[in-house]
Coordinates of N, CA, C and O in Angstrom, one line a residue:
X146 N 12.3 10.6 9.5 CA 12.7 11.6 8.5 C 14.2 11.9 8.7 O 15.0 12.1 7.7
X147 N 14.4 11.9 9.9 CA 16.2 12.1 10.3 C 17.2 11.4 9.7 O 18.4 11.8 9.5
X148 N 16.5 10.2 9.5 CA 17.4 8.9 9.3 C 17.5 9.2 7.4 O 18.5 9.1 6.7
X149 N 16.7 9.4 7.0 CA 16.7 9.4 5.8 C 17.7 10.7 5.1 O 18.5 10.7 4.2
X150 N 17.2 11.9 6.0 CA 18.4 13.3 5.6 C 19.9 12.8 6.2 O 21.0 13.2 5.8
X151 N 19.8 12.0 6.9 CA 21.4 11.3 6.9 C 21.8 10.4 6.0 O 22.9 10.5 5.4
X152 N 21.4 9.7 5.8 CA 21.4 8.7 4.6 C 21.6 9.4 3.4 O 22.5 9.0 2.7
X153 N 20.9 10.3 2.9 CA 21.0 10.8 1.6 C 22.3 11.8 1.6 O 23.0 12.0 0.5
X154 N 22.6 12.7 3.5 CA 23.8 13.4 3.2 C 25.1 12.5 3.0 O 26.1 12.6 2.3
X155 N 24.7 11.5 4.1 CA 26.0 10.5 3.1 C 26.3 9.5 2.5 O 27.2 8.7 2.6
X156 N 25.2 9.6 1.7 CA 25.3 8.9 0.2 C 25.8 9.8 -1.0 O 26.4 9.3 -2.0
X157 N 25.3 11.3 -0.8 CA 25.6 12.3 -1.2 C 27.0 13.0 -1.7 O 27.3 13.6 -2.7
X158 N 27.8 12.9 -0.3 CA 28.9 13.4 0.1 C 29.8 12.5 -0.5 O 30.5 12.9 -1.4
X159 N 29.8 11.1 0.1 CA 30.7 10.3 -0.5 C 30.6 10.0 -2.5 O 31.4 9.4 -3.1
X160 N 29.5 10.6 -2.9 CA 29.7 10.2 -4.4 C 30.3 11.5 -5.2 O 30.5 11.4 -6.4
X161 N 30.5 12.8 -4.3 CA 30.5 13.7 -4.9 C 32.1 14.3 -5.0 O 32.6 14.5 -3.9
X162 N 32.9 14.5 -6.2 CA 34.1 14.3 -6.4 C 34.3 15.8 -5.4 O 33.5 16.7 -5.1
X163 N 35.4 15.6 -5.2 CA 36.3 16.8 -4.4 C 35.8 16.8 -2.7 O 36.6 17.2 -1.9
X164 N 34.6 16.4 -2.3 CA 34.0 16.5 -1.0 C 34.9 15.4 -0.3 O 34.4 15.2 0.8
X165 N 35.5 14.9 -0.5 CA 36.3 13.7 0.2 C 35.1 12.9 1.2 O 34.0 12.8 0.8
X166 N 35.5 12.3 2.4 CA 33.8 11.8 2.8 C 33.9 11.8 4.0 O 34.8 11.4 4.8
X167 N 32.5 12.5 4.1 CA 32.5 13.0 5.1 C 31.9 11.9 6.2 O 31.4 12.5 7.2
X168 N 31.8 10.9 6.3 CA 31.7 10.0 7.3 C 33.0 10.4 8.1 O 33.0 10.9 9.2
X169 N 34.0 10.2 7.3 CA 35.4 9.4 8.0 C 35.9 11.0 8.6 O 36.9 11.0 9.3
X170 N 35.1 12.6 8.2 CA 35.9 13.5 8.3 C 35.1 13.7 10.1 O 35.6 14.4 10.9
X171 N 33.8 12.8 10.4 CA 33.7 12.8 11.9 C 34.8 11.7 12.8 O 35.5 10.7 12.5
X172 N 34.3 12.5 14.0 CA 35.5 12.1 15.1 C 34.9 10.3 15.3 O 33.8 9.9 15.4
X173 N 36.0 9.7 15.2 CA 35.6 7.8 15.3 C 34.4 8.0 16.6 O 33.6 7.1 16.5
X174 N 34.2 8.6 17.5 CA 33.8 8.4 18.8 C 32.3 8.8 18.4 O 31.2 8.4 18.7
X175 N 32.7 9.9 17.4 CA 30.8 10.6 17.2 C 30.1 9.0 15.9 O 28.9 8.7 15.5
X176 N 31.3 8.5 15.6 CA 30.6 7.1 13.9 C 30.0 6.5 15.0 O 28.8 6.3 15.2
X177 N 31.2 6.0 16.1 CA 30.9 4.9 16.9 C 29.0 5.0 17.5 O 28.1 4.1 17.6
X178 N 29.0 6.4 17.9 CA 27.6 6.4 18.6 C 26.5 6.6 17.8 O 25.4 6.5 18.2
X179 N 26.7 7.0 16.7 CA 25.8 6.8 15.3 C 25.5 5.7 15.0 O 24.5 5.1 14.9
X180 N 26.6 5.3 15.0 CA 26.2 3.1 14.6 C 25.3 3.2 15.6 O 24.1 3.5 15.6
X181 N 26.1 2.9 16.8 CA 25.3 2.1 17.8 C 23.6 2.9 18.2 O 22.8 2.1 18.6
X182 N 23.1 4.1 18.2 CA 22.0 4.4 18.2 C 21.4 3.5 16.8 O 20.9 2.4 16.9
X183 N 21.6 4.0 15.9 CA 21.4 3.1 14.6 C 20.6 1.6 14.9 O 19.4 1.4 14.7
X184 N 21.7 0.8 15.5 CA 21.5 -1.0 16.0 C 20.6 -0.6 16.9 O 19.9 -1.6 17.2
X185 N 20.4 0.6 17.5 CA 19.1 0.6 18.9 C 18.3 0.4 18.5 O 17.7 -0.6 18.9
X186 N 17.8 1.0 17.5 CA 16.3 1.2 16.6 C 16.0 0.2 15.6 O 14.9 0.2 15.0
X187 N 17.0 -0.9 15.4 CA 16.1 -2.2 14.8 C 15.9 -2.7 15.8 O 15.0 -3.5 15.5
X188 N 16.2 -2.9 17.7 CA 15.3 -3.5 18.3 C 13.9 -2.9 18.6 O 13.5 -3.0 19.8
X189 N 12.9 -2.1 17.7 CA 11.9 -1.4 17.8 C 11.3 -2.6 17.2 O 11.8 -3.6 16.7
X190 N 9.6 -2.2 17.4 CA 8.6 -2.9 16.9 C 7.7 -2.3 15.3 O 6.9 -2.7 14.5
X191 N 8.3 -1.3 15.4 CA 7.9 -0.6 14.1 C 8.5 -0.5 12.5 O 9.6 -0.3 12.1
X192 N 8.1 -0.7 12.3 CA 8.6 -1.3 10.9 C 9.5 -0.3 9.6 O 10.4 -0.6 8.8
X193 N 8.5 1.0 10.1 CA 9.5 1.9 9.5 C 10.2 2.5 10.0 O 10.6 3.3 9.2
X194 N 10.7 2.6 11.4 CA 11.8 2.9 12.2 C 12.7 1.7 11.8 O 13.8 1.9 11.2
X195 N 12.4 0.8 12.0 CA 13.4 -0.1 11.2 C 14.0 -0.3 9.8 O 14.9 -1.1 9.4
X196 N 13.4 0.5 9.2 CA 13.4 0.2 7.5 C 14.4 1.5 7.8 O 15.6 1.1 7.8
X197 N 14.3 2.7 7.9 CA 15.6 3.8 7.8 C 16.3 3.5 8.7 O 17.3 3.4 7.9
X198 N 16.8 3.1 9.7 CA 17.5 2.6 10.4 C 18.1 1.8 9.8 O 19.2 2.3 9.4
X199 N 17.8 0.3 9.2 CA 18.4 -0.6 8.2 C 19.1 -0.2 7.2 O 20.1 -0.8 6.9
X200 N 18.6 1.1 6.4 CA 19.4 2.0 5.4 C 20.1 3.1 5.7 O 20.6 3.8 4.8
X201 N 20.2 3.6 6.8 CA 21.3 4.2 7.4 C 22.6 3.2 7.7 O 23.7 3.5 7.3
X202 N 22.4 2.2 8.3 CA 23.7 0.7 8.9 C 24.0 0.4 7.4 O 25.2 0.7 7.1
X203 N 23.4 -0.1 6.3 CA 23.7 -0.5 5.2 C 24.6 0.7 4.5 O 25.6 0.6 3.9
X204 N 23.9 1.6 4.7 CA 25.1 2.8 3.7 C 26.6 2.7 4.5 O 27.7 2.7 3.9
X205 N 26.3 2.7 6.1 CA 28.0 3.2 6.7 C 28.4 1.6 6.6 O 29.6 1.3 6.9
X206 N 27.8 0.7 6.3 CA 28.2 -0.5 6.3 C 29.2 -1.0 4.8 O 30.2 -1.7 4.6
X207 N 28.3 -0.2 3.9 CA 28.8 -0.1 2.4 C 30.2 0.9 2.3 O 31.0 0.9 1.4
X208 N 30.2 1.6 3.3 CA 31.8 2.6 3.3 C 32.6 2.1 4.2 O 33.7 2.5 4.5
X209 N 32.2 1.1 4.8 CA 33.5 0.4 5.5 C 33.6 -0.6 5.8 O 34.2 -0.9 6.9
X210 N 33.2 -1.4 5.1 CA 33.1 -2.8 4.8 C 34.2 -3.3 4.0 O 35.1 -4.0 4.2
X211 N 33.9 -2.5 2.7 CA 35.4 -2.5 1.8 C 36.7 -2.3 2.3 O 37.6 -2.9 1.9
X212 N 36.8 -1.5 3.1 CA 38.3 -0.8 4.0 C 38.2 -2.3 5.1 O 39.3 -2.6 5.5
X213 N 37.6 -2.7 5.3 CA 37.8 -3.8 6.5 C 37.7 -3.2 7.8 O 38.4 -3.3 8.8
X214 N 36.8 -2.4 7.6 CA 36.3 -1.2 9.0 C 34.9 -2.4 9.4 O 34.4 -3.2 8.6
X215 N 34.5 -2.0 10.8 CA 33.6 -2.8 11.5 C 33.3 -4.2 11.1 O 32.3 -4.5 10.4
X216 N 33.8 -4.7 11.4 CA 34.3 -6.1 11.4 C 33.2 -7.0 11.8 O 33.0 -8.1 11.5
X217 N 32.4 -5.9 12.8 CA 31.3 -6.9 13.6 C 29.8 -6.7 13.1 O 28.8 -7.0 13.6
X218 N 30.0 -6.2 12.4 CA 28.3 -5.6 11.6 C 28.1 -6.8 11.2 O 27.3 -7.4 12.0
X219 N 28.5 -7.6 10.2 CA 28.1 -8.4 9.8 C 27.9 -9.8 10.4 O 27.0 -10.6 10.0
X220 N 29.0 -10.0 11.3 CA 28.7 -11.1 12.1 C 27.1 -10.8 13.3 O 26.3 -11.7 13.7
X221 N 27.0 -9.5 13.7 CA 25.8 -9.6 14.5 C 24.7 -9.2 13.8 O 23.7 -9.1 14.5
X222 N 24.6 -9.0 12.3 CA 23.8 -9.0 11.7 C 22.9 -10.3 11.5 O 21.7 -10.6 11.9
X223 N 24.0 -11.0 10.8 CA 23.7 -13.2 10.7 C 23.3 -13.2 12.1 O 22.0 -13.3 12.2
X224 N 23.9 -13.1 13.2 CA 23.3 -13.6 14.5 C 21.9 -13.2 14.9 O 21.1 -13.9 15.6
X225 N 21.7 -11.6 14.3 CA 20.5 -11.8 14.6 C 19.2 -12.3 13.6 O 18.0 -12.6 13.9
X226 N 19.7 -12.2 12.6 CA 18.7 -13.1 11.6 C 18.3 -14.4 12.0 O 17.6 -15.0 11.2
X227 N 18.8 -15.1 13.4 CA 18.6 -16.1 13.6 C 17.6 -16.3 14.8 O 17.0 -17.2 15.4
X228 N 17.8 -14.8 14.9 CA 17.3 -14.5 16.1 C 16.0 -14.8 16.5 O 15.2 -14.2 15.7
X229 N 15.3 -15.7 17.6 CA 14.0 -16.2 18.0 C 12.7 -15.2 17.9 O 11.5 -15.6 17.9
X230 N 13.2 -13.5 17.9 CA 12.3 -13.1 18.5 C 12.1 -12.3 16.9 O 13.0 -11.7 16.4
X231 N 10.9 -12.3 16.2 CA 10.7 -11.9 15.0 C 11.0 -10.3 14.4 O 11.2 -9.9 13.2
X232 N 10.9 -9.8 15.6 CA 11.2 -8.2 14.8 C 12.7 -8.1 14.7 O 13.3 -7.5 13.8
X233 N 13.3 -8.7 15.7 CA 15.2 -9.2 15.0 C 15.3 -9.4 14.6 O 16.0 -8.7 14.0
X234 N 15.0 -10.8 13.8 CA 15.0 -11.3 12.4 C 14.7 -10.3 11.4 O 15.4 -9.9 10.5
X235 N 13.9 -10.1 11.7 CA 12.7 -9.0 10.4 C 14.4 -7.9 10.2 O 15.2 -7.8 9.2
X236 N 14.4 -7.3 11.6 CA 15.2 -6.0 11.1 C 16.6 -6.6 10.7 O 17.2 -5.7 10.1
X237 N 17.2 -7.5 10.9 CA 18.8 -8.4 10.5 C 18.5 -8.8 9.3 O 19.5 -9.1 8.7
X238 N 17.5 -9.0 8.6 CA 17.4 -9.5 6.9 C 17.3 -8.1 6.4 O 18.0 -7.8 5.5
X239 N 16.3 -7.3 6.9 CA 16.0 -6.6 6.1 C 17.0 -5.3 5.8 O 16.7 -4.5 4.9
X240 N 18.0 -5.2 6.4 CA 19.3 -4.8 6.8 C 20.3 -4.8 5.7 O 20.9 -3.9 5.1
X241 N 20.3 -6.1 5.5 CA 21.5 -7.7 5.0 C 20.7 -7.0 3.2 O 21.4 -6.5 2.3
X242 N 19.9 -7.0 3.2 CA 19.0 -6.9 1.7 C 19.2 -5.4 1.3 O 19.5 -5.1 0.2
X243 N 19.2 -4.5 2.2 CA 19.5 -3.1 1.8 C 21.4 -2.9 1.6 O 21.9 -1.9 1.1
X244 N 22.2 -3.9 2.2 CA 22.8 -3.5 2.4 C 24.1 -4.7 0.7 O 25.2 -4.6 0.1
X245 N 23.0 -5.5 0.6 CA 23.2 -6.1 -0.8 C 23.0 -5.4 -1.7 O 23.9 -5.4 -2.6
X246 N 21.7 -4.6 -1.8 CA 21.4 -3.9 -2.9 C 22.9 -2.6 -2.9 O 23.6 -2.5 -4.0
X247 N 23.3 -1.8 -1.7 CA 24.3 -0.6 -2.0 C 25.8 -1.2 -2.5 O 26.8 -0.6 -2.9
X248 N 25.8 -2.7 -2.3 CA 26.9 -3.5 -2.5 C 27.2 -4.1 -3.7 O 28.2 -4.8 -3.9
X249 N 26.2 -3.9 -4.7 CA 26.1 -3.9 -6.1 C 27.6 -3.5 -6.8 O 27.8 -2.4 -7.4
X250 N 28.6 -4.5 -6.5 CA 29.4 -3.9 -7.7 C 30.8 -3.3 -6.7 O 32.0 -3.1 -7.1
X251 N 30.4 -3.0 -5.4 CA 31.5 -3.2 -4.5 C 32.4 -4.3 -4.0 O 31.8 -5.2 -3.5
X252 N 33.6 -4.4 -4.1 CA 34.2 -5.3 -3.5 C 34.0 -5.7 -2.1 O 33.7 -4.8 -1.4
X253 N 34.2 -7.1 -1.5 CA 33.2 -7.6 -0.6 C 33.8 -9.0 -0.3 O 33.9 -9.7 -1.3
X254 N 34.4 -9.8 0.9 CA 34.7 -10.3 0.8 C 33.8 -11.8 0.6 O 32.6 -12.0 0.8
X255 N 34.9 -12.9 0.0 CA 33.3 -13.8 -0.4 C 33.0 -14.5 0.7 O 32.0 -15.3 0.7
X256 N 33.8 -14.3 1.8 CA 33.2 -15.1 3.0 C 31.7 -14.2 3.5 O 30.6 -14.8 3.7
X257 N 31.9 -12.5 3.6 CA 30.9 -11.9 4.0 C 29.8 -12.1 2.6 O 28.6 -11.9 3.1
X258 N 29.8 -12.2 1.8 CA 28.7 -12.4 0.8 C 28.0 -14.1 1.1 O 26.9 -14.5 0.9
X259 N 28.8 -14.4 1.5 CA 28.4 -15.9 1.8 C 27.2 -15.7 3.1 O 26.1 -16.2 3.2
X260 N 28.0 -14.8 3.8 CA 27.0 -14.6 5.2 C 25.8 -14.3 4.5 O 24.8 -15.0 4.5
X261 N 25.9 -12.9 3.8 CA 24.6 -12.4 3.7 C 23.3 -13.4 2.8 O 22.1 -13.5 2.9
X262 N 24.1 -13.9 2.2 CA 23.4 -15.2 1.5 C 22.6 -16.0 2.0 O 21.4 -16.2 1.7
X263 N 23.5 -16.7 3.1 CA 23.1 -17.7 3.9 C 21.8 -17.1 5.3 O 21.0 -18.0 5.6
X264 N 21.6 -16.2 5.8 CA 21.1 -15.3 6.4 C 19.8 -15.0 6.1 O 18.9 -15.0 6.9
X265 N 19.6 -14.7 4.5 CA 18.6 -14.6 3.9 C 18.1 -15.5 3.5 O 17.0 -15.8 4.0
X266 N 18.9 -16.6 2.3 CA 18.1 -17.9 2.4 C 17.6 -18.7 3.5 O 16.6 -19.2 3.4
X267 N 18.6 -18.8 4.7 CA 17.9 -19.0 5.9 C 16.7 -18.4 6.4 O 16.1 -19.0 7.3
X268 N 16.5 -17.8 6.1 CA 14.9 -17.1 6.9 C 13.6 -17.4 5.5 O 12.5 -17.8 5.5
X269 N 14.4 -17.1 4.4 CA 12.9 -17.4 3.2 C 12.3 -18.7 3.5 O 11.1 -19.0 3.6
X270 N 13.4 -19.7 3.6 CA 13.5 -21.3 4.0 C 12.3 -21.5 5.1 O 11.4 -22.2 4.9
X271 N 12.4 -20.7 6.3 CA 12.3 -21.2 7.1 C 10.8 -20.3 7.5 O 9.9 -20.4 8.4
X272 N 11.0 -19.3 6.2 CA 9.0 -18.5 6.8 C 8.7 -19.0 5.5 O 8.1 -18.1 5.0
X273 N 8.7 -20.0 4.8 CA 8.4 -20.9 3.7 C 7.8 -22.3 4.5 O 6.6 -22.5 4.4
X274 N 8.3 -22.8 5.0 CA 8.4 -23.7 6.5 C 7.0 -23.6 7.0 O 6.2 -24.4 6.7
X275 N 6.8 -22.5 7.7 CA 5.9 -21.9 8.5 C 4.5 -21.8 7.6 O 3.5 -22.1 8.3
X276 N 4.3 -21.5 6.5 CA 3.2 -21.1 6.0 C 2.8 -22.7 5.0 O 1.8 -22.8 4.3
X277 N 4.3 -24.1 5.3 CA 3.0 -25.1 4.5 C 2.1 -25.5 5.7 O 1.1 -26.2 5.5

């Protein structure tokens, strides 16, 4: 439920004219440990701790992705979509997919759209694979 009143405050904040955005108005040290608790909870086995989790990363991922802020989201994103162990996978696509959908229409570099592409087609491919 936490994850989701954060998500919505800043999804909220950043669309709303004059509020300037309040991600960037916390201290880098307090984002930094927000992310990284964030990435704790897709290594869970639960599905919807992972699902808000994944839309919490995808929103701060959609505010600074464009600026060329965190640089490494996306590369350990793809890495773990490759990942052997299925609830990493599960939570690195499902991530990559929420974080396509908030990227509708944002600028985006085409190498990183390439990632997210290849990441996703890589797993449909390969749990397609699995079930002939």
């Amino acid at each position: 439920m936490a994850s989701i009143i954060f998500k919505n405050a800043i999804i909220n904040a950043t669309q709303e004219e004059g509020q300037g955005n309040m991600w960037f108005n916390l201290p880098e040290i307090t984002r930094q440990q927000i992310k990284e608790g964030l990435q704790a909870q897709l290594g869970s086995q639960n599905e919807l701790q992972i699902k808000n989790a994944g839309l919490c990363l995808a929103v701060l991922a959609h505010i600074e992705l464009p600026l060329n802020m965190w640089q490494e989201f996306l590369p350990s994103m793809v890495q773990n979509s490759e990942n052997p162990n299925y609830w990493h996978r599960f939570a690195a696509v499902q991530t990559l997919g929420f974080l396509a959908e908030f990227m509708e229409g944002c600028p985006l570099r085409q190498s990183d759209t390439e990632q997210m592409l290849f990441s996703t087609i890589n797993n449909i491919q390969a749990q397609h694979r699995s079930e002939e």
